[in-house]
Amino acid sequence: AQSVTQLDSQVPVFEEAPVELRCNYSSSVSVYLFWYVQYPNQGLQLLLKYTSAATLVKGINGFEAEFKKSETSFHLTKPSAHMSDAAEYFCVVSGPYYSNSGYALNFGKGTSLLVTP
Amino acid sequence: DGGITQSPKYLFRKEGQNVTLSCEQNLNHDAMYWYRQDPGQGLRLIYYSQIVNDFQKGDIAEGYSVSREKKESFPLTVTSAQKNPTAFYLCASIPSGSPSYNEQFFGPGTRLTVL
């Protein structure tokens, strides 16, 4: 079974400061990893996904993440935070398809990014 | 525009009542999912359906029921047996037969509050 751990429940940053949201995963099989963003009272929007094509993945809104197999990590980064980046961020792992459970997704508990002017 | 719609956005229920949350998609996706979100808990899978007329329990199915009579629709009923139904409910879909690296598409959510 796969699982993810988001190491911080909240990350406070100043506007224009760099951002790093940490995510570690565990799995006995090949995995696919995602980062989603959720603004208050809204659904989830995909930021980026790792599909084994490249270890450094670029996403929307200037975010990127690097897959490090040796560290089982998939941390999300951005060089400079904007006020509009304030939201909840979820790291998600997906394993192979199972006929009795479909494309099971495992969500981290989320990290709230707080941006201060 | 293709997407997933959920209604209503906010729903209030008295204790002991059943309520049904709507989820409709026009993406022609085969598989649909219901998640429950609580503060600090991430998302937990309630039910999922891979094809019409078939659905499977997720991790927290007790107190919930679903139907999948049409490809486009996957309504969730929160029954009176659900002990703590106040939460944010999210519906998602994915094309069946896709590799698992295809992301799930999410609706805007329904916030259910029990009075």
mmCIF file of C-alpha atoms in Angstrom, chain A residues 32 34 36 38 41-46 49-51 88 90 94-110, chain B residues 9-10 33 35 37 40-44 48 50 56 88 90 94-109 111:
data_model
loop_
_atom_site.group_PDB
_atom_site.id
_atom_site.type_symbol
_atom_site.label_atom_id
_atom_site.label_comp_id
_atom_site.label_asym_id
_atom_site.label_seq_id
_atom_site.Cartn_x
_atom_site.Cartn_y
_atom_site.Cartn_z
ATOM 1 C CA TYR A 32 2.752 8.374 -9.422
ATOM 2 C CA PHE A 34 0.614 14.656 -7.559
ATOM 3 C CA TYR A 36 -3.141 19.576 -5.707
ATOM 4 C CA GLN A 38 -7.434 23.883 -2.775
ATOM 5 C CA ASN A 41 -14.614 26.204 -0.078
ATOM 6 C CA GLN A 42 -13.543 24.997 -3.512
ATOM 7 C CA GLY A 43 -12.586 21.719 -5.118
ATOM 8 C CA LEU A 44 -9.051 20.551 -5.782
ATOM 9 C CA GLN A 45 -7.010 21.742 -8.738
ATOM 10 C CA LEU A 46 -4.007 19.871 -10.102
ATOM 11 C CA LYS A 49 2.191 15.394 -11.478
ATOM 12 C CA TYR A 50 5.155 13.028 -11.564
ATOM 13 C CA THR A 51 4.815 10.167 -14.037
ATOM 14 C CA GLU A 88 -4.256 24.323 1.183
ATOM 15 C CA PHE A 90 -2.217 18.250 -0.872
ATOM 16 C CA SER A 94 -1.361 6.791 -6.802
ATOM 17 C CA GLY A 95 -0.351 3.215 -7.324
ATOM 18 C CA PRO A 96 -1.076 0.715 -10.038
ATOM 19 C CA TYR A 97 -4.616 -0.046 -11.038
ATOM 20 C CA TYR A 98 -6.283 -2.766 -8.990
ATOM 21 C CA SER A 99 -9.378 -4.451 -10.310
ATOM 22 C CA ASN A 100 -11.018 -4.432 -6.891
ATOM 23 C CA SER A 101 -10.161 -0.870 -5.896
ATOM 24 C CA GLY A 102 -9.686 1.103 -9.056
ATOM 25 C CA TYR A 103 -7.149 3.886 -9.126
ATOM 26 C CA ALA A 104 -6.814 4.253 -5.394
ATOM 27 C CA LEU A 105 -5.465 7.625 -4.375
ATOM 28 C CA ASN A 106 -3.896 8.314 -1.022
ATOM 29 C CA PHE A 107 -3.975 11.908 0.169
ATOM 30 C CA GLY A 108 -1.707 13.620 2.624
ATOM 31 C CA LYS A 109 -3.400 15.608 5.355
ATOM 32 C CA GLY A 110 -2.600 18.876 3.687
ATOM 33 C CA LYS B 9 -22.949 24.180 -2.542
ATOM 34 C CA TYR B 10 -24.200 24.404 1.049
ATOM 35 C CA TYR B 33 -15.475 8.962 -6.724
ATOM 36 C CA TYR B 35 -14.523 11.848 -0.859
ATOM 37 C CA GLN B 37 -12.869 16.123 3.786
ATOM 38 C CA GLY B 40 -6.604 18.396 9.064
ATOM 39 C CA GLN B 41 -7.647 14.976 7.752
ATOM 40 C CA GLY B 42 -7.007 15.169 4.048
ATOM 41 C CA LEU B 43 -9.516 13.394 1.813
ATOM 42 C CA ARG B 44 -10.997 9.994 2.607
ATOM 43 C CA TYR B 48 -16.315 4.835 -6.069
ATOM 44 C CA GLN B 50 -15.849 2.358 -12.289
ATOM 45 C CA GLN B 56 -17.582 -0.220 -4.481
ATOM 46 C CA PHE B 88 -17.040 18.963 3.004
ATOM 47 C CA LEU B 90 -15.988 16.231 -2.972
ATOM 48 C CA ILE B 94 -11.273 9.868 -14.158
ATOM 49 C CA PRO B 95 -11.451 8.128 -17.548
ATOM 50 C CA SER B 96 -11.540 4.408 -16.974
ATOM 51 C CA GLY B 97 -8.756 2.479 -18.575
ATOM 52 C CA SER B 98 -6.336 5.356 -18.124
ATOM 53 C CA PRO B 99 -2.962 4.792 -16.559
ATOM 54 C CA SER B 100 -3.050 5.726 -12.917
ATOM 55 C CA TYR B 101 -0.914 8.765 -13.592
ATOM 56 C CA ASN B 102 -3.914 10.517 -15.050
ATOM 57 C CA GLU B 103 -5.141 12.849 -12.403
ATOM 58 C CA GLN B 104 -8.629 12.890 -10.966
ATOM 59 C CA PHE B 105 -10.841 15.870 -11.804
ATOM 60 C CA PHE B 106 -12.711 17.372 -8.873
ATOM 61 C CA GLY B 107 -16.019 19.149 -8.494
ATOM 62 C CA PRO B 108 -16.390 22.325 -6.384
ATOM 63 C CA GLY B 109 -17.709 20.442 -3.351
ATOM 64 C CA ARG B 111 -20.523 21.600 2.511
#
